[in-house]
Amino acid sequence: MDTLPAPFRLNPGLMIWTLVVFGILAVVLWKSLYPTILKATIDREARIKKDLDDAERLRAESAAALEEQRQLLASARGEATAIIAEARQAAERERSAAVEKTRQEQEDLLHRARREIEAERERAVADIRREAVDIAIAAAGKVVGARLDAAADRKIVEEYIGSIGTGARG
Amino acid sequence: MMQGQEVDIAEMIFHHTGDSHELEFEPFGTIHLPAWQPVHIGSLSIDLSPTKYVVFAILAALIVYTMLKVAAVGIERARRAGKAPGGYAGAMEAFVIWVREEVAIENIGHEMGPRYAPLIMSFFFFILICNLLGLLPWGGSPTGNLAVTAALALIAFVAIEVGGMLKLGFKGYMGTIFPHIDGLPPVGARIMSIGLAPIEVMSKLVKPFALTVRLFGNMTAGHFVILALFGIVFLFGHLGVFSYGIGIVTVLVVVGVMLLELLVAVLQAYVFALLTAVFIGLMQHEH
């Protein structure tokens, strides 16, 4: 070492001195001066970090709230759809019940009308037949009173009666 | 020595850039520093007597402390008054914040950066003042001595490696010595990994070595240039009237080199702090 020019000699004593001097300086600055000088910066950093954390927390909260709203909306929409469908079904049921009832009533009305018409017809036929018989008897009486023995007249009455019989049957 | 006609310029240069046990304040006199008995540790004999550079290192530390103390007092007073610090205190605050943000945190990362920042800031300011002390009359740059730069680089080395060990854990740290090799069968990867270990260890040691030599070289080279230029004055001192012309030109050139040295003093303090931060950052992000 001592053969080297002065600047290139490595003196271990000087190394130790440097370590001690720089070590003391670094520790003193670290403990006492940097915190004072950097207080504003470090406080600001802490504040920014806190703000960022707050913003992140608020974002998460609002996202959760939004999600909740969305679910609520979706469930409300589902509920509304179900209610509408149910109402529609109920209306349909009501309508078809009403239609059925009306049809039933019409049918009943028709039946009754038919029955009444039938009864009227039967009664009318019976009346006609009775009238016919009465007319026939009256006619017969007239014919019988005048010329009952004539074979030709007899034939006319028989034919007449016969025609009434077929008419009553027709 | 300097009065003689024949001047050994090399001797003068080495004398001025080397360490010594006295502080020279020519022509006012010389202070002799106490010589202590060397301390023996085993076969090692360490001379702990204070030398010129010890005195200047302590002086640099006191200057750094005073600079920052005055700034801290000003900042504290401004804060009490509810104002932003102005003048010197404001400038120093901005300077310290710049080193912290742009040199330390920028390169180490936002997580660990603030924890290493005090060390990086101390490196910067201590080295800066040490560098500048060499430009003063009768002054000397402790950073122009290998022992001083080696000691500083040793601290950087410990910060890099111990920091890496704390961050990565023992297993992760061993991964920086025995690198993980992908794309090989396990046995091959193991062999490659062990084979690469010496290179990895070498690369760890090269970093502080480079820090040591870079700072020492830059500081010493500047002083060599200045002293060599002054040597011209003594070499041509016997040329009568011409020597005045040579003297004036030389002094102008030396002033130019001194200004350059001023720049180099700041630049090298920055480079040392920056590289230490970069190396710590690289280690922190090693996987």
CSV table of C-alpha atoms in Angstrom, one decimal:
chain,number,residue,atom,x,y,z
A,1,MET,CA,0.0,0.0,0.0
A,2,ASP,CA,2.7,2.5,1.0
A,3,THR,CA,4.4,2.1,-2.4
A,4,LEU,CA,1.4,3.6,-4.1
A,5,PRO,CA,1.1,7.4,-4.7
A,6,ALA,CA,-0.6,9.1,-1.8
A,7,PRO,CA,-4.1,9.5,-3.3
A,8,PHE,CA,-4.3,5.7,-4.1
A,9,ARG,CA,-3.4,4.5,-0.6
A,10,LEU,CA,-6.3,3.0,1.3
A,11,ASN,CA,-6.0,4.0,4.9
A,12,PRO,CA,-8.3,1.8,7.1
A,13,GLY,CA,-8.2,4.4,9.9
A,14,LEU,CA,-9.7,7.0,7.5
A,15,MET,CA,-12.4,4.5,6.5
A,16,ILE,CA,-13.4,3.9,10.1
A,17,TRP,CA,-13.4,7.7,10.7
A,18,THR,CA,-15.6,8.2,7.6
A,19,LEU,CA,-18.0,5.4,8.8
A,20,VAL,CA,-18.3,7.0,12.2
A,21,VAL,CA,-18.6,10.6,11.0
A,22,PHE,CA,-21.1,9.8,8.2
A,23,GLY,CA,-23.0,7.4,10.5
A,24,ILE,CA,-23.4,10.0,13.2
A,25,LEU,CA,-24.4,12.7,10.7
A,26,ALA,CA,-27.0,10.4,9.0
A,27,VAL,CA,-28.6,9.3,12.3
A,28,VAL,CA,-28.7,12.9,13.6
A,29,LEU,CA,-30.3,14.2,10.4
A,30,TRP,CA,-32.7,11.2,10.2
A,31,LYS,CA,-33.9,11.6,13.7
A,32,SER,CA,-33.9,15.4,14.2
A,33,LEU,CA,-33.8,17.4,11.0
A,34,TYR,CA,-35.5,15.6,8.2
A,35,PRO,CA,-38.8,15.2,10.1
A,36,THR,CA,-38.9,18.9,10.7
A,37,ILE,CA,-37.9,19.9,7.1
A,38,LEU,CA,-40.2,17.4,5.5
A,39,LYS,CA,-43.1,17.7,8.0
A,40,ALA,CA,-45.2,19.6,5.5
A,41,THR,CA,-44.5,17.1,2.7
A,42,ILE,CA,-45.0,14.0,4.8
A,43,ASP,CA,-48.3,15.5,6.2
A,44,ARG,CA,-49.5,16.3,2.7
A,45,GLU,CA,-48.6,12.7,1.6
A,46,ALA,CA,-50.5,11.3,4.5
A,47,ARG,CA,-53.4,13.5,3.7
A,48,ILE,CA,-53.4,12.5,0.0
A,49,LYS,CA,-53.2,8.9,1.0
A,50,LYS,CA,-56.1,9.3,3.4
A,51,ASP,CA,-58.1,11.2,0.7
A,52,LEU,CA,-57.4,8.4,-1.8
A,53,ASP,CA,-58.4,5.8,0.7
A,54,ASP,CA,-61.6,7.7,1.5
A,55,ALA,CA,-62.3,8.1,-2.2
A,56,GLU,CA,-61.8,4.4,-2.7
A,57,ARG,CA,-64.0,3.5,0.2
A,58,LEU,CA,-66.8,5.9,-1.0
A,59,ARG,CA,-66.5,4.4,-4.5
A,60,ALA,CA,-66.9,0.9,-3.1
A,61,GLU,CA,-69.9,2.0,-1.0
A,62,SER,CA,-71.6,3.8,-3.9
A,63,ALA,CA,-71.0,0.8,-6.1
A,64,ALA,CA,-72.6,-1.4,-3.5
A,65,ALA,CA,-75.5,0.9,-3.2
A,66,LEU,CA,-75.9,1.1,-7.0
A,67,GLU,CA,-75.8,-2.7,-7.1
A,68,GLU,CA,-78.4,-2.9,-4.4
A,69,GLN,CA,-80.6,-0.4,-6.2
A,70,ARG,CA,-80.3,-2.4,-9.4
A,71,GLN,CA,-81.3,-5.6,-7.6
A,72,LEU,CA,-84.2,-3.8,-6.0
A,73,LEU,CA,-85.3,-2.5,-9.4
A,74,ALA,CA,-84.9,-5.9,-11.0
A,75,SER,CA,-87.0,-7.5,-8.3
A,76,ALA,CA,-89.6,-4.8,-8.5
A,77,ARG,CA,-89.8,-5.2,-12.2
A,78,GLY,CA,-90.2,-9.0,-11.8
A,79,GLU,CA,-92.9,-8.4,-9.2
A,80,ALA,CA,-94.8,-6.0,-11.5
A,81,THR,CA,-94.6,-8.4,-14.4
A,82,ALA,CA,-96.0,-11.2,-12.2
A,83,ILE,CA,-98.8,-8.9,-11.0
A,84,ILE,CA,-99.7,-7.9,-14.6
A,85,ALA,CA,-99.6,-11.5,-15.7
A,86,GLU,CA,-101.9,-12.5,-12.9
A,87,ALA,CA,-104.3,-9.7,-13.6
A,88,ARG,CA,-104.4,-10.6,-17.2
A,89,GLN,CA,-105.1,-14.2,-16.3
A,90,ALA,CA,-107.8,-13.2,-13.9
A,91,ALA,CA,-109.4,-10.9,-16.6
A,92,GLU,CA,-109.2,-13.8,-19.1
A,93,ARG,CA,-110.8,-16.1,-16.6
A,94,GLU,CA,-113.6,-13.6,-15.9
A,95,ARG,CA,-114.1,-13.0,-19.6
A,96,SER,CA,-114.4,-16.6,-20.5
A,97,ALA,CA,-116.6,-17.3,-17.5
A,98,ALA,CA,-118.9,-14.4,-18.6
A,99,VAL,CA,-118.9,-15.7,-22.2
A,100,GLU,CA,-119.7,-19.2,-21.0
A,101,LYS,CA,-122.5,-17.9,-18.8
A,102,THR,CA,-124.0,-15.9,-21.7
A,103,ARG,CA,-123.7,-18.9,-24.1
A,104,GLN,CA,-125.4,-21.0,-21.4
A,105,GLU,CA,-128.2,-18.5,-21.0
A,106,GLN,CA,-128.7,-18.2,-24.8
A,107,GLU,CA,-128.9,-21.9,-25.0
A,108,ASP,CA,-131.4,-22.1,-22.2
A,109,LEU,CA,-133.4,-19.4,-23.9
A,110,LEU,CA,-133.2,-21.2,-27.2
A,111,HIS,CA,-134.3,-24.5,-25.6
A,112,ARG,CA,-137.2,-22.9,-23.9
A,113,ALA,CA,-138.3,-21.1,-27.0
A,114,ARG,CA,-138.0,-24.4,-29.0
A,115,ARG,CA,-140.0,-26.2,-26.4
A,116,GLU,CA,-142.6,-23.4,-26.3
A,117,ILE,CA,-142.9,-23.4,-30.1
A,118,GLU,CA,-143.2,-27.2,-30.1
A,119,ALA,CA,-145.9,-27.0,-27.5
A,120,GLU,CA,-147.7,-24.2,-29.4
A,121,ARG,CA,-147.5,-26.2,-32.6
A,122,GLU,CA,-148.8,-29.3,-31.0
A,123,ARG,CA,-151.6,-27.4,-29.4
A,124,ALA,CA,-152.3,-25.8,-32.8
A,125,VAL,CA,-152.4,-29.1,-34.5
A,126,ALA,CA,-154.7,-30.5,-31.9
A,127,ASP,CA,-156.9,-27.4,-32.3
A,128,ILE,CA,-156.9,-27.8,-36.1
A,129,ARG,CA,-157.7,-31.5,-35.8
A,130,ARG,CA,-160.6,-30.7,-33.4
A,131,GLU,CA,-161.8,-28.0,-35.8
A,132,ALA,CA,-161.5,-30.3,-38.7
A,133,VAL,CA,-163.5,-33.0,-36.9
A,134,ASP,CA,-166.1,-30.4,-36.0
A,135,ILE,CA,-166.2,-29.1,-39.6
A,136,ALA,CA,-166.3,-32.6,-40.9
A,137,ILE,CA,-169.1,-33.6,-38.6
A,138,ALA,CA,-171.0,-30.4,-39.6
A,139,ALA,CA,-170.3,-31.0,-43.2
A,140,ALA,CA,-171.2,-34.6,-42.9
A,141,GLY,CA,-174.4,-33.7,-41.1
A,142,LYS,CA,-175.3,-31.3,-44.0
A,143,VAL,CA,-174.4,-33.9,-46.6
A,144,VAL,CA,-176.1,-36.7,-44.7
A,145,GLY,CA,-179.2,-34.5,-44.2
A,146,ALA,CA,-179.5,-33.8,-48.0
A,147,ARG,CA,-178.6,-36.8,-50.0
A,148,LEU,CA,-176.8,-39.3,-47.8
A,149,ASP,CA,-177.7,-42.2,-49.9
A,150,ALA,CA,-176.1,-41.0,-53.1
A,151,ALA,CA,-173.1,-43.1,-53.7
A,152,ALA,CA,-171.3,-40.1,-55.3
A,153,ASP,CA,-171.8,-37.9,-52.2
A,154,ARG,CA,-170.7,-40.7,-50.0
A,155,LYS,CA,-167.5,-40.9,-51.9
A,156,ILE,CA,-166.9,-37.1,-51.6
A,157,VAL,CA,-167.2,-37.2,-47.8
A,158,GLU,CA,-164.9,-40.1,-47.5
A,159,GLU,CA,-162.3,-38.3,-49.7
A,160,TYR,CA,-162.7,-35.2,-47.7
A,161,ILE,CA,-162.2,-37.0,-44.4
A,162,GLY,CA,-159.3,-38.7,-45.9
A,163,SER,CA,-157.8,-35.4,-47.1
A,164,ILE,CA,-158.1,-33.9,-43.7
A,165,GLY,CA,-156.5,-37.0,-42.2
A,166,THR,CA,-153.5,-36.6,-44.4
A,167,GLY,CA,-153.5,-32.8,-43.9
A,168,ALA,CA,-153.5,-33.3,-40.1
A,169,ARG,CA,-150.7,-35.8,-40.4
A,170,GLY,CA,-148.7,-33.5,-42.8
B,1,MET,CA,9.0,23.9,-2.0
B,2,MET,CA,7.1,26.3,-4.3
B,3,GLN,CA,9.8,28.9,-4.1
B,4,GLY,CA,12.4,26.8,-5.8
B,5,GLN,CA,13.1,27.0,-9.5
B,6,GLU,CA,12.9,23.3,-10.1
B,7,VAL,CA,9.5,22.0,-9.0
B,8,ASP,CA,8.6,18.4,-9.0
B,9,ILE,CA,5.1,18.8,-10.3
B,10,ALA,CA,4.1,15.1,-9.8
B,11,GLU,CA,5.3,15.4,-6.2
B,12,MET,CA,3.3,18.5,-5.7
B,13,ILE,CA,0.1,17.0,-7.1
B,14,PHE,CA,0.3,13.9,-5.0
B,15,HIS,CA,1.2,15.9,-1.9
B,16,HIS,CA,-1.9,18.1,-2.4
B,17,THR,CA,-4.3,15.3,-3.2
B,18,GLY,CA,-2.9,12.9,-0.6
B,19,ASP,CA,-3.8,12.6,3.0
B,20,SER,CA,-1.5,14.0,5.7
B,21,HIS,CA,-1.3,14.5,9.4
B,22,GLU,CA,-1.1,18.3,9.2
B,23,LEU,CA,-3.4,21.1,8.0
B,24,GLU,CA,-1.4,23.5,5.8
B,25,PHE,CA,-2.4,27.1,5.8
B,26,GLU,CA,0.6,28.5,3.9
B,27,PRO,CA,1.8,31.1,4.2
B,28,PHE,CA,0.2,31.5,7.6
B,29,GLY,CA,1.4,28.2,9.1
B,30,THR,CA,0.6,24.6,9.6
B,31,ILE,CA,-1.5,22.8,12.2
B,32,HIS,CA,0.0,19.5,13.2
B,33,LEU,CA,-2.7,16.9,14.0
B,34,PRO,CA,-2.1,14.6,17.0
B,35,ALA,CA,-0.6,11.2,16.2
B,36,TRP,CA,-2.1,8.3,18.1
B,37,GLN,CA,-0.7,4.8,18.7
B,38,PRO,CA,-2.1,2.4,16.0
B,39,VAL,CA,-4.8,0.1,17.3
B,40,HIS,CA,-4.0,-3.6,16.9
B,41,ILE,CA,-6.7,-6.0,16.0
B,42,GLY,CA,-5.2,-9.4,15.5
B,43,SER,CA,-2.5,-9.0,12.8
B,44,LEU,CA,-4.1,-5.7,11.6
B,45,SER,CA,-2.6,-2.4,12.7
B,46,ILE,CA,-5.0,0.5,12.2
B,47,ASP,CA,-3.9,4.0,12.6
B,48,LEU,CA,-6.8,6.0,13.9
B,49,SER,CA,-4.9,9.3,14.2
B,50,PRO,CA,-7.0,12.1,12.7
B,51,THR,CA,-5.7,13.2,9.3
B,52,LYS,CA,-6.4,16.1,7.1
B,53,TYR,CA,-9.4,14.3,5.5
B,54,VAL,CA,-10.8,13.3,8.9
B,55,VAL,CA,-10.9,17.0,9.8
B,56,PHE,CA,-12.5,17.9,6.5
B,57,ALA,CA,-15.1,15.1,6.8
B,58,ILE,CA,-16.0,16.3,10.3
B,59,LEU,CA,-16.1,19.8,9.0
B,60,ALA,CA,-18.4,18.7,6.1
B,61,ALA,CA,-20.7,16.9,8.5
B,62,LEU,CA,-20.9,20.0,10.7
B,63,ILE,CA,-21.6,22.2,7.7
B,64,VAL,CA,-24.4,19.9,6.5
B,65,TYR,CA,-25.9,19.8,10.0
B,66,THR,CA,-25.7,23.6,10.3
B,67,MET,CA,-27.2,24.1,6.8
B,68,LEU,CA,-30.1,21.9,7.5
B,69,LYS,CA,-30.5,23.0,11.1
B,70,VAL,CA,-30.9,26.6,10.0
B,71,ALA,CA,-33.4,25.6,7.3
B,72,ALA,CA,-35.3,23.5,9.9
B,73,VAL,CA,-35.5,26.4,12.3
B,74,GLY,CA,-36.8,28.7,9.5
B,75,ILE,CA,-39.4,26.1,8.3
B,76,GLU,CA,-40.6,25.5,11.9
B,77,ARG,CA,-40.9,29.3,12.5
B,78,ALA,CA,-42.8,29.8,9.2
B,79,ARG,CA,-45.1,26.9,10.2
B,80,ARG,CA,-45.8,28.5,13.6
B,81,ALA,CA,-46.7,31.7,11.8
B,82,GLY,CA,-48.9,29.8,9.4
B,83,LYS,CA,-46.9,30.8,6.3
B,84,ALA,CA,-44.9,29.0,3.7
B,85,PRO,CA,-41.2,29.1,4.4
B,86,GLY,CA,-39.4,31.7,2.3
B,87,GLY,CA,-35.9,32.6,1.4
B,88,TYR,CA,-33.1,30.2,2.5
B,89,ALA,CA,-35.4,27.9,4.4
B,90,GLY,CA,-37.8,27.6,1.5
B,91,ALA,CA,-35.0,26.9,-0.9
B,92,MET,CA,-33.5,24.2,1.3
B,93,GLU,CA,-36.9,22.6,1.8
B,94,ALA,CA,-37.3,22.4,-2.0
B,95,PHE,CA,-33.8,21.0,-2.3
B,96,VAL,CA,-34.4,18.3,0.3
B,97,ILE,CA,-37.8,17.5,-1.1
B,98,TRP,CA,-36.2,17.2,-4.6
B,99,VAL,CA,-33.6,14.7,-3.4
B,100,ARG,CA,-36.3,12.8,-1.5
B,101,GLU,CA,-38.9,12.7,-4.3
B,102,GLU,CA,-36.8,12.7,-7.5
B,103,VAL,CA,-33.8,10.7,-6.4
B,104,ALA,CA,-34.9,8.4,-3.6
B,105,ILE,CA,-38.6,7.7,-4.0
B,106,GLU,CA,-38.6,7.8,-7.8
B,107,ASN,CA,-36.0,5.0,-8.0
B,108,ILE,CA,-36.8,2.9,-4.9
B,109,GLY,CA,-40.5,3.0,-5.2
B,110,HIS,CA,-43.4,4.6,-3.3
B,111,GLU,CA,-43.5,1.8,-0.7
B,112,MET,CA,-39.9,1.6,0.5
B,113,GLY,CA,-38.7,4.9,-0.9
B,114,PRO,CA,-39.6,7.1,2.1
B,115,ARG,CA,-37.8,4.7,4.4
B,116,TYR,CA,-34.5,4.9,2.5
B,117,ALA,CA,-34.9,8.6,1.6
B,118,PRO,CA,-33.0,9.8,4.8
B,119,LEU,CA,-29.9,7.8,3.8
B,120,ILE,CA,-30.0,8.9,0.2
B,121,MET,CA,-30.4,12.6,1.3
B,122,SER,CA,-27.6,12.3,3.8
B,123,PHE,CA,-25.3,10.8,1.1
B,124,PHE,CA,-26.2,13.6,-1.3
B,125,PHE,CA,-25.6,16.5,1.1
B,126,PHE,CA,-22.5,15.0,2.8
B,127,ILE,CA,-20.8,14.2,-0.5
B,128,LEU,CA,-21.8,17.5,-2.0
B,129,ILE,CA,-20.2,19.4,0.8
B,130,CYS,CA,-17.1,17.1,0.9
B,131,ASN,CA,-16.7,17.7,-2.9
B,132,LEU,CA,-17.1,21.5,-2.6
B,133,LEU,CA,-14.6,21.7,0.3
B,134,GLY,CA,-11.8,20.7,-2.1
B,135,LEU,CA,-12.5,23.9,-4.1
B,136,LEU,CA,-11.8,26.2,-1.2
B,137,PRO,CA,-8.4,27.7,-0.6
B,138,TRP,CA,-6.4,25.4,1.8
B,139,GLY,CA,-9.3,23.0,1.6
B,140,GLY,CA,-9.4,19.4,0.6
B,141,SER,CA,-12.0,16.9,-0.6
B,142,PRO,CA,-12.4,13.9,1.6
B,143,THR,CA,-14.2,12.3,-1.4
B,144,GLY,CA,-10.9,12.6,-3.3
B,145,ASN,CA,-9.6,9.8,-1.1
B,146,LEU,CA,-10.3,6.1,-1.8
B,147,ALA,CA,-10.8,5.3,1.9
B,148,VAL,CA,-13.6,7.8,2.3
B,149,THR,CA,-15.4,6.8,-0.9
B,150,ALA,CA,-14.9,3.1,-0.1
B,151,ALA,CA,-16.5,3.7,3.4
B,152,LEU,CA,-19.4,5.5,1.8
B,153,ALA,CA,-19.9,2.8,-0.8
B,154,LEU,CA,-19.7,0.2,2.0
B,155,ILE,CA,-22.7,1.8,3.7
B,156,ALA,CA,-24.5,1.9,0.3
B,157,PHE,CA,-23.6,-1.8,-0.2
B,158,VAL,CA,-25.0,-2.7,3.3
B,159,ALA,CA,-28.1,-0.7,2.6
B,160,ILE,CA,-28.6,-2.4,-0.8
B,161,GLU,CA,-28.0,-6.0,0.5
B,162,VAL,CA,-29.5,-5.9,3.9
B,163,GLY,CA,-32.5,-4.0,2.5
B,164,GLY,CA,-32.9,-6.7,-0.1
B,165,MET,CA,-32.7,-9.4,2.5
B,166,LEU,CA,-35.3,-7.7,4.7
B,167,LYS,CA,-37.7,-7.2,1.8
B,168,LEU,CA,-37.2,-10.5,0.0
B,169,GLY,CA,-36.7,-12.8,2.9
B,170,PHE,CA,-33.9,-15.3,3.2
B,171,LYS,CA,-35.2,-17.5,0.4
B,172,GLY,CA,-35.9,-14.6,-1.9
B,173,TYR,CA,-32.5,-13.0,-1.2
B,174,MET,CA,-30.7,-16.3,-2.0
B,175,GLY,CA,-32.6,-16.1,-5.3
B,176,THR,CA,-30.6,-13.1,-6.2
B,177,ILE,CA,-27.4,-15.1,-5.8
B,178,PHE,CA,-28.7,-18.4,-7.2
B,179,PRO,CA,-31.0,-17.1,-10.0
B,180,HIS,CA,-34.1,-19.0,-11.0
B,181,ILE,CA,-33.6,-20.5,-14.5
B,182,ASP,CA,-36.7,-21.2,-16.6
B,183,GLY,CA,-37.0,-23.7,-19.5
B,184,LEU,CA,-34.5,-26.3,-18.2
B,185,PRO,CA,-35.1,-29.6,-16.5
B,186,PRO,CA,-34.7,-29.3,-12.7
B,187,VAL,CA,-31.1,-30.8,-12.6
B,188,GLY,CA,-29.9,-28.6,-15.5
B,189,ALA,CA,-31.6,-25.5,-13.9
B,190,ARG,CA,-29.8,-26.2,-10.6
B,191,ILE,CA,-26.4,-26.6,-12.3
B,192,MET,CA,-26.9,-23.4,-14.3
B,193,SER,CA,-28.0,-21.6,-11.2
B,194,ILE,CA,-25.0,-22.6,-9.2
B,195,GLY,CA,-22.8,-21.9,-12.2
B,196,LEU,CA,-24.2,-18.3,-12.4
B,197,ALA,CA,-23.8,-17.7,-8.6
B,198,PRO,CA,-20.2,-16.3,-8.9
B,199,ILE,CA,-21.3,-13.9,-11.6
B,200,GLU,CA,-24.2,-12.7,-9.4
B,201,VAL,CA,-21.9,-12.3,-6.4
B,202,MET,CA,-19.5,-10.4,-8.6
B,203,SER,CA,-22.2,-8.1,-9.8
B,204,LYS,CA,-23.2,-7.3,-6.2
B,205,LEU,CA,-19.6,-6.4,-5.4
B,206,VAL,CA,-19.0,-4.4,-8.6
B,207,LYS,CA,-21.7,-1.9,-7.7
B,208,PRO,CA,-20.1,-0.5,-4.5
B,209,PHE,CA,-16.7,-0.8,-6.2
B,210,ALA,CA,-18.0,1.3,-9.1
B,211,LEU,CA,-19.4,3.8,-6.6
B,212,THR,CA,-16.1,4.0,-4.8
B,213,VAL,CA,-13.9,4.5,-7.9
B,214,ARG,CA,-16.3,6.9,-9.7
B,215,LEU,CA,-16.5,9.4,-6.9
B,216,PHE,CA,-12.8,9.1,-6.1
B,217,GLY,CA,-11.8,9.3,-9.7
B,218,ASN,CA,-13.9,12.3,-10.5
B,219,MET,CA,-12.8,14.3,-7.5
B,220,THR,CA,-9.1,13.4,-7.8
B,221,ALA,CA,-9.0,13.9,-11.6
B,222,GLY,CA,-10.3,17.5,-11.2
B,223,HIS,CA,-7.7,18.3,-8.6
B,224,PHE,CA,-5.0,16.7,-10.8
B,225,VAL,CA,-6.0,18.9,-13.7
B,226,ILE,CA,-6.0,22.1,-11.7
B,227,LEU,CA,-2.7,21.3,-10.0
B,228,ALA,CA,-1.1,20.2,-13.4
B,229,LEU,CA,-2.2,23.5,-14.9
B,230,PHE,CA,-0.7,25.4,-12.0
B,231,GLY,CA,2.4,23.4,-12.7
B,232,ILE,CA,2.7,25.2,-16.0
B,233,VAL,CA,3.3,28.4,-14.1
B,234,PHE,CA,6.2,27.0,-12.2
B,235,LEU,CA,7.6,25.2,-15.3
B,236,PHE,CA,7.8,28.5,-17.3
B,237,GLY,CA,8.4,30.8,-14.4
B,238,HIS,CA,12.0,31.5,-15.6
B,239,LEU,CA,10.9,33.0,-19.0
B,240,GLY,CA,10.9,36.6,-17.7
B,241,VAL,CA,8.3,38.8,-19.2
B,242,PHE,CA,6.6,35.9,-21.0
B,243,SER,CA,5.9,34.1,-17.7
B,244,TYR,CA,3.4,36.8,-16.8
B,245,GLY,CA,1.4,36.0,-20.0
B,246,ILE,CA,1.6,32.3,-19.4
B,247,GLY,CA,0.6,32.9,-15.8
B,248,ILE,CA,-2.5,34.9,-16.8
B,249,VAL,CA,-3.6,32.4,-19.4
B,250,THR,CA,-3.1,29.5,-16.9
B,251,VAL,CA,-5.1,31.2,-14.2
B,252,LEU,CA,-7.9,31.9,-16.6
B,253,VAL,CA,-7.9,28.2,-17.7
B,254,VAL,CA,-7.8,27.1,-14.1
B,255,VAL,CA,-10.8,29.3,-13.3
B,256,GLY,CA,-12.6,27.6,-16.1
B,257,VAL,CA,-11.7,24.2,-14.8
B,258,MET,CA,-12.7,25.3,-11.3
B,259,LEU,CA,-16.2,26.2,-12.6
B,260,LEU,CA,-16.3,22.8,-14.2
B,261,GLU,CA,-15.3,21.3,-10.9
B,262,LEU,CA,-18.2,23.1,-9.3
B,263,LEU,CA,-20.5,21.4,-11.7
B,264,VAL,CA,-18.8,18.0,-11.2
B,265,ALA,CA,-19.0,18.4,-7.4
B,266,VAL,CA,-22.8,18.7,-7.6
B,267,LEU,CA,-23.1,16.1,-10.4
B,268,GLN,CA,-21.1,13.4,-8.6
B,269,ALA,CA,-23.0,13.9,-5.3
B,270,TYR,CA,-26.2,13.5,-7.4
B,271,VAL,CA,-24.8,10.4,-9.2
B,272,PHE,CA,-23.7,8.7,-6.0
B,273,ALA,CA,-27.1,9.3,-4.4
B,274,LEU,CA,-29.0,8.4,-7.5
B,275,LEU,CA,-27.1,5.1,-8.2
B,276,THR,CA,-27.4,4.0,-4.6
B,277,ALA,CA,-31.2,4.6,-4.9
B,278,VAL,CA,-31.3,2.8,-8.2
B,279,PHE,CA,-29.4,-0.2,-6.8
B,280,ILE,CA,-31.6,-0.3,-3.7
B,281,GLY,CA,-34.7,-0.1,-6.0
B,282,LEU,CA,-33.4,-2.9,-8.2
B,283,MET,CA,-32.9,-5.1,-5.2
B,284,GLN,CA,-36.3,-4.3,-3.8
B,285,HIS,CA,-38.0,-5.3,-7.0
B,286,GLU,CA,-36.0,-8.5,-7.6
B,287,HIS,CA,-38.1,-11.6,-7.8
